[in-house]
Amino acid sequence: MAFPTGWAWNTPITIPAAKISGNNANFPVLLTAVNFPATMMNGGVNSALNGGGDVRFSEDAAGAVQLPCEIVSFVTGGTPSATVWAKRPTLNSGADRTIYVWYKKAGEVQPVVTDPLGRNAVWVDYQVVSHDGAIDSTGNTVPTQFGAPTTAPGPFGTTNGAVSLDGLTQFVRSGVSVPFVSPITLQAWSRPTSFNTNGPMLVSLNDGAVGDQHMLLRLGHGGSWPTNQVYAWGRFANALNSANAPLSPKILTLGSWLKTTMSWRASSGLDIFVDGANKATGTGPFSSANTANRFTWGRADDSTPGQYFTGDLAEIRLRLSTLLDSWITTEYNNQSSPATFALPGTPVAVGGGVTLSPNNAASSHTAGNVTLSQAQSLTVQGADHSQAASNVTLAQGSTLAVNNAAHAVVSNTGAIAQAQTLNPANATQTQAADNVALSQSQSLVAGNATHGLGSDSPAQAQQSTLTIANDLHSLTSDAATLAQIQALIIQNATHGLTGGNVTFNPVAVQPGADRTLTLQSESRTSLPTGGDRTTRPANNRTLRI
Amino acid sequence: MVKSVDNSVLDAALNDIKTKCNLMTACAGQPLTFAAANAGGVNYLAGVAMAGTDFTVGNGVTSGRKAAVASKAGITVTNTGTGDHIALLDTVGSVLLYVTTATALGLTAGSSLTLGTWNIEIADPV
């Protein structure tokens, strides 16, 4: 089936007007993976064939005007890559221009290189075009490599897209037959990895040893010709009439790609362009009756071979015509930044079997958090706890249970309100407070242990009992006051009671049966208060003072 | 702490689509209404009849539950345009049940179209 019948997809590729300078006829456009739609390169259901066998180009959407193309490399899948050339009959400024790429047709292969739409047809205007220093895509020559040079990635990212030279013995040569008559254009992309001081050659068109005529692009050899600058050189006629035109337009950087063009446009002018810009013109006159028989890259190839170049070379071209400034600018726009030079559009299904792929839809799902309040409890399990607070307050119906462990309770005001109990369990407790107050119907029970109770005023109110259980207790106070109907019961133990006044009001100090109230040998005063008071020992008791 | 939902809760939503959807359409741009996505609507490019057997409800890929929508081939494109949305319709109740996006492709009237398989997934609560 003839093109475009059977092809499933085409995509417009637009070249913005701003990228085009002047009017350019038969312009080879460089296209890389970034210039093609993702679905064409991803190896999926709508992808082109890996290798690019089904890739074609046309100038129009219908496919009526097919364009010659060269597929240098084409890889589809997870890491796609491509280096492709398609030649437009014209590429003129003033408006956006479009190339249509066609793809997805099973079983297709590229036409043979000699086909009117094949590889050679892209470069029909050139004598030599070598992308990688190994193959001449014009079909006119067969390059010969000397010294076994290697390959390197090219200026467009193409794997093995450049020839890599060691600067010692390696170079490449194509045999040609080119009279030294203008116009002649030499082009090369170069990436030096060393600035040799021997004036290394990028490309040279020369007649070998016959008359030492040559045109060449080279780097400087030092001194007034710095090694990091590129020069165009033309040596024509015999030694008496030679005309050298060293031109010095550009500072090179080791490891960086540089595009150079040397164009002999007239019998009186040599122009050198570096990275698309016209940098210098050398004036002649230039003339020669000789014919170049070799196109060499990477060294001088005349009567004194040498001046080897160290680095990578790519896109080496020889053309027997003039390239206008506008062409050189447009060409540099294309080759230096393919991604911005041509922009892929939306693929269009033009045949059968195309697939539209819906995206999976996923809904998220959230639920709010619920907060628990009221009727909650805080339970402090048996362990060591420390609690410090200005006020320890127990509200109505609440219990603070301090389990068996050593607890330290520090408070300015230890208060027990109505119907509450503070019960330090059997353990060593320390309690320090300014005021230890027991109010109505409450009890402070210090269990069997050693307790230290320090207070300014231990006060017990009505119907209160201060019970000090069996053990060693110390009670220090400024005023130990027992109010109405109160009893101070001191159990069997040694107790130290120190105070200014121990007041019983109005009770009697009455030892129980077989008990003795002993007041020690200090001055004791027993002062009956007003009224008739009697200190009377009971039956068989002795009151000793 | 973990939140959970029974499969039956999520399946209820997915089965609603499964039982009611009888048309799937390819659209140019997001259709906002049933009419826009339906044949003759402003977004409509192509359509294919659907049935409950075209939906398979099961465990989600990430979590929760999903309905897998079957692929449909041999669809004739009605209108030329760029297909970038897919719609599921209930033409009985005139309901636009579900809309998803698609990788944009130019479609030409009269050409043959395949709609690839895709999933509707409702995740577990978080």
XYZ file of C-alpha atoms in Angstrom:
671
model
C 0.000 0.000 0.000
C 1.334 3.384 -0.935
C 1.959 6.001 1.669
C -0.030 7.262 3.528
C -2.534 4.405 3.220
C -2.254 2.089 6.218
C -0.515 4.497 8.541
C -2.563 4.952 11.747
C -1.234 8.238 13.081
C 0.236 11.509 12.081
C 1.308 14.461 14.202
C 2.046 18.026 13.141
C 5.464 19.341 14.225
C 5.575 23.119 14.227
C 8.684 25.246 13.690
C 8.014 28.697 15.136
C 8.657 31.633 12.842
C 11.085 33.103 15.348
C 13.450 30.181 14.798
C 13.667 30.688 11.037
C 15.982 33.233 9.463
C 15.635 34.144 5.822
C 14.492 31.866 3.012
C 16.116 28.460 2.872
C 15.670 25.894 0.132
C 16.014 22.130 0.649
C 16.691 22.484 4.360
C 17.469 19.311 6.354
C 15.669 19.631 9.688
C 17.108 17.788 12.696
C 14.420 16.080 14.838
C 15.123 14.271 18.115
C 12.891 12.415 20.588
C 11.718 15.659 22.185
C 10.224 16.756 18.875
C 7.889 13.746 18.668
C 4.746 13.102 20.767
C 5.270 10.900 23.797
C 2.804 8.294 22.575
C 4.866 7.880 19.410
C 8.020 7.080 21.372
C 6.769 5.167 24.427
C 6.507 1.734 22.825
C 2.785 1.586 23.666
C -0.243 0.699 21.593
C 0.019 3.845 19.478
C 3.796 3.970 19.218
C 6.032 3.925 16.149
C 8.086 0.813 15.515
C 11.318 0.524 17.438
C 14.044 1.395 14.938
C 11.767 3.830 13.092
C 10.959 1.562 10.157
C 7.453 3.034 9.839
C 8.436 6.696 10.342
C 7.659 8.979 7.402
C 7.320 12.720 6.867
C 5.158 14.967 4.749
C 4.851 18.677 4.217
C 1.038 18.543 4.366
C -1.560 16.970 6.650
C -2.921 14.715 3.911
C 0.439 13.167 3.155
C 0.449 14.237 -0.471
C 3.935 15.765 -0.368
C 6.239 13.220 1.217
C 9.669 14.374 2.413
C 12.988 12.527 2.180
C 14.291 11.456 5.554
C 17.234 9.762 7.224
C 16.718 7.753 10.415
C 20.159 7.873 12.093
C 18.838 6.297 15.313
C 15.354 5.614 16.714
C 14.658 3.852 20.017
C 11.176 3.527 21.546
C 10.258 2.409 25.065
C 11.066 3.516 28.573
C 14.104 5.612 27.575
C 13.318 6.780 24.063
C 15.870 8.491 21.825
C 15.996 9.568 18.211
C 18.164 11.392 15.664
C 16.254 11.957 12.451
C 16.697 14.297 9.481
C 13.771 15.349 7.255
C 14.273 17.730 4.354
C 11.703 20.451 3.682
C 11.675 21.882 0.164
C 11.588 25.328 1.730
C 11.943 26.660 5.245
C 11.177 30.354 4.972
C 10.763 32.996 7.618
C 7.602 35.013 8.114
C 5.313 32.314 9.551
C 5.312 29.092 11.513
C 6.174 26.076 9.343
C 5.001 22.505 9.810
C 6.309 19.021 9.170
C 3.949 16.048 9.610
C 5.364 12.832 10.996
C 3.539 9.566 10.192
C 3.868 6.331 12.154
C 2.310 3.093 13.394
C 2.217 0.675 10.530
C 3.318 -2.838 11.253
C 5.987 -4.440 9.110
C 7.375 -1.267 7.560
C 11.082 -0.530 6.972
C 12.874 2.564 5.742
C 13.330 2.829 1.963
C 16.772 2.024 0.599
C 19.301 4.837 0.829
C 19.180 5.460 -2.909
C 15.394 5.804 -2.964
C 14.191 9.253 -4.032
C 12.825 9.604 -0.514
C 15.667 7.768 1.201
C 18.767 8.841 3.049
C 20.908 10.048 0.171
C 18.131 12.324 -1.032
C 18.329 14.360 2.171
C 21.984 15.273 1.437
C 21.956 15.556 -2.325
C 23.338 19.117 -2.098
C 26.491 17.999 -0.267
C 29.713 16.265 -1.274
C 30.277 14.671 2.102
C 28.093 14.445 5.208
C 29.348 12.268 8.044
C 27.375 12.358 11.290
C 29.804 10.106 13.147
C 33.035 9.991 11.141
C 32.251 6.472 9.982
C 29.570 6.765 7.285
C 29.038 9.313 4.502
C 25.248 9.835 4.334
C 25.510 11.343 0.846
C 26.647 8.018 -0.489
C 29.430 9.778 -2.403
C 32.420 8.516 -0.391
C 33.477 5.784 1.978
C 35.384 7.326 4.886
C 38.528 5.546 6.005
C 39.479 5.601 9.670
C 43.165 5.534 10.635
C 44.587 4.515 13.992
C 41.314 2.907 15.204
C 39.465 5.920 16.608
C 36.595 5.267 18.975
C 33.076 6.665 19.227
C 31.523 9.153 21.608
C 28.073 10.689 22.185
C 27.319 13.311 19.582
C 26.295 16.970 20.017
C 22.569 16.014 19.892
C 22.938 13.314 22.541
C 23.079 10.511 20.011
C 24.891 7.487 21.358
C 28.017 6.915 19.209
C 27.145 10.117 17.386
C 30.749 11.348 17.114
C 34.244 10.059 16.303
C 36.739 10.373 19.143
C 40.414 11.068 18.237
C 43.473 10.662 20.468
C 45.575 13.479 19.053
C 48.423 11.090 18.310
C 47.738 8.822 15.344
C 43.982 8.829 14.742
C 42.172 10.610 11.905
C 39.562 10.017 9.164
C 39.806 10.669 5.445
C 37.420 10.613 2.496
C 38.707 10.689 -1.045
C 37.182 13.524 -3.111
C 37.861 15.455 -6.289
C 37.123 19.096 -5.656
C 38.669 21.952 -7.619
C 39.811 24.824 -5.465
C 37.192 27.134 -6.899
C 34.629 29.045 -4.858
C 32.102 28.504 -3.510
C 33.218 25.843 -1.016
C 31.827 25.334 2.491
C 33.346 23.243 5.276
C 31.437 22.479 8.493
C 32.140 20.559 11.687
C 30.975 20.191 15.279
C 34.038 19.783 17.515
C 34.638 19.148 21.192
C 38.331 19.449 22.101
C 39.566 17.544 25.121
C 43.077 18.999 24.952
C 44.544 22.179 23.529
C 47.591 20.904 21.681
C 50.308 23.355 20.732
C 50.777 21.946 17.274
C 47.813 23.789 15.746
C 45.491 20.792 15.460
C 43.163 20.415 12.495
C 39.415 20.059 12.717
C 38.781 19.487 9.001
C 40.891 20.145 5.947
C 40.323 19.977 2.216
C 43.679 19.536 0.577
C 45.536 18.257 -2.413
C 47.951 16.110 -0.491
C 51.553 16.752 -1.389
C 50.979 18.091 -4.890
C 50.970 21.807 -4.288
C 50.128 22.032 -0.642
C 46.859 23.822 -1.386
C 44.313 23.608 1.323
C 41.292 25.027 3.062
C 40.954 24.150 6.681
C 39.478 24.811 10.087
C 42.022 24.497 12.876
C 42.913 25.513 16.430
C 45.747 27.869 17.271
C 49.304 26.711 17.998
C 50.037 29.182 20.747
C 51.631 32.585 21.059
C 49.756 35.134 19.007
C 47.509 32.289 17.889
C 46.057 31.023 21.186
C 45.433 27.306 21.347
C 41.863 27.764 22.579
C 40.711 29.658 19.497
C 39.528 28.366 16.134
C 40.846 29.636 12.828
C 39.891 29.381 9.189
C 42.797 29.056 6.843
C 43.031 29.093 3.115
C 46.262 28.521 1.270
C 45.873 28.780 -2.475
C 48.116 28.998 -5.533
C 51.863 28.431 -5.119
C 54.066 29.643 -2.328
C 54.678 32.988 -4.021
C 51.017 33.769 -4.271
C 49.627 32.144 -1.198
C 47.085 33.964 0.819
C 46.668 33.003 4.375
C 43.671 34.232 6.213
C 43.964 33.386 9.831
C 40.764 34.396 11.579
C 40.372 34.338 15.351
C 36.799 34.578 16.472
C 35.979 32.255 19.363
C 37.254 31.087 22.712
C 36.787 27.342 23.081
C 36.113 25.441 26.295
C 37.534 21.976 26.814
C 34.762 19.398 26.789
C 32.180 21.697 25.163
C 30.743 21.339 21.665
C 31.368 24.102 19.127
C 29.878 24.437 15.643
C 32.101 25.998 12.985
C 31.442 26.823 9.363
C 33.958 28.059 6.884
C 32.533 29.386 3.662
C 34.563 30.532 0.679
C 31.906 32.610 -0.927
C 33.752 34.466 -3.611
C 37.162 34.799 -5.047
C 37.829 37.507 -2.517
C 36.304 36.314 0.727
C 36.630 33.650 3.415
C 33.983 33.769 6.146
C 34.109 31.885 9.397
C 31.044 31.304 11.547
C 31.194 30.034 15.079
C 27.993 28.843 16.776
C 25.864 30.352 14.032
C 27.336 33.842 14.151
C 29.588 35.430 11.531
C 32.783 36.111 13.375
C 35.268 37.191 10.753
C 35.990 37.546 7.064
C 39.337 37.105 5.444
C 39.944 38.953 2.217
C 41.944 37.513 -0.643
C 42.298 37.370 -3.521
C 42.209 33.603 -3.447
C 42.809 31.458 -6.491
C 44.187 28.083 -7.319
C 44.388 25.816 -10.309
C 44.699 22.732 -8.153
C 42.170 20.123 -7.186
C 41.627 18.764 -3.689
C 41.747 14.995 -3.549
C 41.127 14.357 0.124
C 38.779 15.619 2.794
C 40.387 14.887 6.128
C 39.286 15.388 9.669
C 41.490 15.339 12.696
C 44.875 16.127 11.131
C 46.768 17.973 8.382
C 46.936 15.745 5.355
C 49.273 17.620 3.028
C 52.987 17.252 2.428
C 53.707 17.424 6.177
C 51.038 15.318 7.818
C 50.485 15.951 11.461
C 48.785 18.497 13.683
C 46.494 15.884 15.151
C 43.321 16.975 16.966
C 42.480 15.634 20.418
C 38.734 15.373 21.024
C 35.452 14.484 19.309
C 34.204 15.483 15.850
C 30.697 15.177 14.377
C 28.481 16.471 11.550
C 31.455 16.902 9.199
C 30.256 18.360 5.901
C 31.659 19.486 2.597
C 29.433 21.424 0.229
C 30.277 23.063 -3.094
C 27.935 25.979 -2.643
C 27.477 29.047 -0.546
C 25.497 28.962 2.667
C 23.899 32.293 3.421
C 24.157 33.834 6.852
C 20.435 33.178 7.360
C 20.880 29.476 6.593
C 23.760 29.183 9.052
C 21.704 30.955 11.738
C 18.636 28.762 11.188
C 20.787 25.640 11.095
C 22.447 26.549 14.384
C 19.038 27.312 15.984
C 17.964 23.806 14.985
C 21.064 21.855 15.949
C 21.966 23.666 19.162
C 18.451 23.365 20.669
C 16.205 20.833 18.964
C 13.646 20.991 21.775
C 12.866 24.655 21.154
C 13.207 24.573 17.378
C 10.314 22.218 16.630
C 7.260 21.553 18.799
C 5.075 18.409 18.579
C 1.327 18.801 18.321
C -1.513 16.431 19.185
C -1.477 13.097 17.377
C -4.315 12.540 14.920
C -5.756 9.139 14.207
C -5.860 8.755 10.461
C -6.444 5.036 10.105
C -7.852 2.069 11.970
C -6.998 0.514 15.284
C -6.197 3.595 17.324
C -6.696 3.410 21.073
C -7.832 6.142 23.459
C -6.589 5.296 26.950
C -8.755 6.496 29.860
C -6.979 7.270 33.114
C -7.806 5.247 36.217
C -9.989 7.158 38.674
C -9.458 6.794 42.414
C -11.516 8.359 45.184
C -10.079 8.946 48.610
C -12.168 8.328 51.712
C -11.851 10.124 55.108
C -13.751 9.938 58.398
C -13.675 12.578 61.154
C -12.260 11.889 64.632
C -14.722 11.534 67.558
C -13.778 13.203 70.892
C -14.774 11.518 74.189
C -15.680 13.906 77.076
C -17.768 13.573 80.311
C -17.735 10.593 82.727
C -14.105 9.857 82.341
C -11.720 8.662 84.947
C -8.061 8.897 85.504
C -6.634 5.929 87.334
C -3.107 6.081 88.638
C -1.869 2.540 88.996
C 0.414 1.310 91.747
C 3.750 2.941 91.073
C 5.826 5.830 92.177
C 4.059 9.040 91.367
C 5.036 12.548 92.113
C 2.453 15.268 92.081
C 3.211 18.872 92.715
C 0.463 21.473 92.884
C -0.233 24.765 94.529
C -3.602 23.530 95.645
C -4.546 19.946 96.164
C -8.289 20.069 96.046
C -10.650 17.222 96.347
C -14.175 18.085 95.294
C -17.336 16.593 96.648
C -17.543 12.826 96.407
C -14.029 12.466 95.120
C -11.283 10.361 96.484
C -7.572 10.771 96.187
C -6.076 7.403 96.958
C -2.365 7.309 97.331
C -1.359 3.684 97.162
C 1.413 2.045 99.021
C 4.557 3.751 97.839
C 6.618 6.706 98.786
C 4.682 9.807 97.896
C 5.673 13.383 98.317
C 2.827 15.857 98.603
C 3.872 19.452 98.734
C 1.200 22.043 99.142
C 0.807 25.510 100.500
C -2.582 24.648 101.776
C -3.399 21.062 102.498
C -7.162 21.186 102.829
C -9.620 18.465 103.376
C -13.194 19.601 102.891
C -16.350 18.075 104.117
C -16.670 14.284 104.495
C -13.332 13.469 103.013
C -10.480 11.418 104.099
C -6.822 11.827 103.503
C -5.328 8.472 104.248
C -1.661 8.082 103.742
C -1.130 4.342 103.745
C 1.541 2.505 105.548
C 4.710 3.917 104.181
C 6.997 6.750 104.897
C 5.148 9.914 104.152
C 6.421 13.419 104.321
C 3.978 16.198 104.407
C 4.875 19.824 104.717
C 2.223 22.518 104.844
C 1.749 25.908 106.310
C -1.658 25.024 107.562
C -2.844 21.561 108.238
C -6.511 22.083 108.760
C -9.053 19.482 109.590
C -12.555 20.792 109.440
C -15.783 19.276 110.526
C -16.142 15.481 110.966
C -12.790 14.654 109.581
C -9.889 12.698 110.794
C -6.244 12.713 110.135
C -4.998 9.197 110.686
C -1.308 8.680 110.525
C -0.815 4.916 110.179
C 1.815 2.884 111.884
C 5.058 4.348 110.618
C 7.394 7.158 111.237
C 5.750 10.358 110.268
C 7.096 13.855 110.286
C 4.428 16.478 110.709
C 5.601 20.073 110.731
C 3.128 22.902 110.993
C 2.769 26.376 112.323
C -0.583 25.645 113.815
C -1.973 22.200 113.881
C -5.564 22.972 114.686
C -8.378 20.640 115.300
C -11.862 21.998 115.362
C -14.980 20.718 116.983
C -15.356 16.977 117.490
C -12.040 16.239 115.944
C -9.550 13.708 117.051
C -5.818 13.754 116.622
C -4.681 10.205 117.101
C -1.040 9.393 117.166
C -0.679 5.649 116.788
C 1.864 3.363 118.316
C 5.290 4.413 117.148
C 7.781 7.160 117.309
C 6.272 10.442 116.329
C 7.488 13.932 116.574
C 5.043 16.725 116.734
C 6.366 20.236 116.721
C 4.102 23.216 116.893
C 3.886 26.735 118.117
C 0.487 26.085 119.575
C -1.023 22.657 119.798
C -4.621 23.458 120.418
C -7.346 21.021 121.252
C -10.789 22.637 121.235
C -13.981 21.615 122.937
C -14.607 17.945 123.660
C -11.370 16.859 122.235
C -8.915 14.361 123.389
C -5.247 14.099 122.849
C -4.505 10.439 123.003
C -0.921 9.508 123.041
C -0.441 5.809 122.556
C 2.210 3.606 124.123
C 5.472 4.921 122.763
C 7.959 7.567 123.395
C 6.693 10.817 122.204
C 8.411 14.120 122.238
C 5.954 16.924 122.714
C 7.454 20.378 122.691
C 5.455 23.536 122.761
C 4.990 26.863 124.413
C 1.612 25.995 125.870
C -0.195 22.770 125.968
C -3.653 23.860 126.782
C -6.592 21.725 127.870
C -9.632 23.882 128.163
C -11.600 22.994 130.340
C -10.570 19.396 130.733
C -8.712 17.480 133.386
C -5.426 15.746 132.980
C -6.492 12.377 134.181
C -4.278 9.364 133.951
C -6.172 6.144 133.407
C -6.134 3.112 135.796
C -2.643 2.130 136.963
C -1.243 4.999 134.986
C 1.053 7.747 136.142
C 1.174 11.245 134.873
C 4.742 12.263 135.380
C 5.827 15.808 134.967
C 9.597 15.816 134.627
C 12.064 17.800 136.641
C 11.627 21.224 135.266
C 9.533 23.913 136.697
C 5.977 23.075 136.294
C 3.230 25.396 137.104
C -0.225 24.234 137.725
C -2.390 27.218 137.935
C -5.927 26.640 138.617
C -7.879 29.167 136.712
C -10.391 31.439 138.245
C -12.858 29.713 140.513
C -12.457 26.752 142.775
C -10.283 24.181 141.141
C -8.932 21.087 142.752
C -6.129 18.843 141.701
C -7.093 15.607 143.362
C -5.558 12.283 142.772
C -8.049 9.423 142.623
C -8.076 6.469 145.069
C -4.656 4.968 145.587
C -3.122 7.438 143.192
C -0.246 9.736 143.847
C 0.088 13.190 142.462
C 3.673 14.083 142.610
C 4.691 17.565 141.536
C -6.276 3.416 65.765
C -7.709 2.136 62.451
C -10.782 3.188 60.509
C -12.628 0.658 58.424
C -15.608 0.264 56.168
C -17.326 -2.873 55.031
C -16.933 -3.783 51.355
C -20.687 -3.694 50.950
C -20.686 0.028 51.631
C -18.196 0.787 48.853
C -19.652 -1.805 46.523
C -23.011 -0.104 46.768
C -21.593 2.906 44.925
C -19.734 0.848 42.360
C -22.674 -1.435 41.691
C -24.840 1.588 41.138
C -22.630 2.441 38.156
C -22.525 -1.177 37.071
C -26.276 -1.576 36.964
C -27.179 1.790 35.531
C -24.468 2.506 32.941
C -25.522 1.689 29.386
C -23.313 4.073 27.375
C -19.624 5.048 27.412
C -18.547 8.026 25.348
C -15.299 9.644 24.281
C -15.473 13.400 24.697
C -13.542 16.484 23.698
C -13.163 18.423 26.931
C -14.873 17.730 30.222
C -18.619 17.212 29.804
C -20.470 18.999 32.587
C -23.908 17.563 31.921
C -25.499 14.393 30.691
C -26.599 16.122 27.526
C -23.092 17.327 26.745
C -21.612 13.836 27.027
C -24.446 12.041 25.256
C -24.674 11.479 21.523
C -25.310 14.810 19.884
C -23.869 16.727 22.812
C -21.265 19.438 22.536
C -18.475 17.199 23.888
C -19.448 13.960 22.170
C -16.981 12.343 19.738
C -17.811 8.639 19.868
C -19.820 6.201 21.951
C -20.333 2.497 22.659
C -23.111 0.585 24.415
C -22.328 -0.767 27.894
C -23.836 -3.470 30.095
C -23.339 -4.770 33.612
C -21.012 -7.466 32.287
C -18.596 -4.722 31.239
C -17.939 -3.903 34.899
C -16.094 -6.151 37.346
C -16.265 -5.169 41.033
C -13.438 -6.353 43.255
C -10.656 -5.302 45.595
C -8.985 -2.025 44.826
C -5.428 -1.739 43.603
C -4.389 0.528 46.473
C -7.160 -0.174 48.999
C -10.917 -0.385 49.199
C -12.844 -1.563 46.179
C -12.794 -0.926 42.436
C -14.899 -1.446 39.351
C -12.830 -2.449 36.322
C -14.302 -1.065 33.105
C -13.771 -3.335 30.112
C -11.996 -2.253 26.935
C -14.183 -1.613 23.883
C -12.897 -1.918 20.327
C -14.247 -1.186 16.882
C -15.959 2.074 17.813
C -16.632 4.350 14.862
C -15.747 7.947 15.586
C -18.706 10.229 14.947
C -17.126 13.649 15.277
C -13.614 14.902 14.630
C -11.876 16.356 17.652
C -9.362 15.732 20.400
C -10.560 13.049 22.774
C -9.417 13.694 26.325
C -12.322 12.593 28.546
C -14.374 9.417 28.961
C -17.912 9.484 30.320
C -20.225 6.791 31.690
C -23.905 7.518 31.158
C -27.290 6.220 32.285
C -29.495 7.097 29.356
C -32.607 5.739 31.083
C -32.321 8.130 33.992
C -30.410 10.766 31.987
C -27.593 10.729 34.519
C -23.949 11.514 33.909
C -22.632 8.790 36.192
C -18.868 9.205 35.967
C -16.233 11.191 34.054
C -12.512 10.515 33.868
C -9.673 11.931 31.839
C -7.754 10.280 28.997
C -4.454 10.844 27.258
C -5.344 13.361 24.552
C -5.576 11.949 21.037
C -6.929 13.474 17.838
C -9.868 11.519 16.474
C -11.096 11.725 12.908
C -14.720 11.141 11.982
C -15.165 7.753 10.382
C -12.023 6.222 11.835
C -12.025 3.229 14.158
C -11.442 3.690 17.871
C -10.642 1.460 20.844
C -11.275 2.611 24.415
C -8.814 0.999 26.749
C -9.667 -0.627 30.068
C -9.640 1.507 33.214
C -10.652 1.382 36.896
C -12.943 3.294 39.246
C -11.561 2.876 42.743
C -12.894 3.960 46.149
C -10.264 3.753 48.847
C -10.641 2.651 52.473
C -11.189 5.486 54.995
C -8.217 7.260 56.458
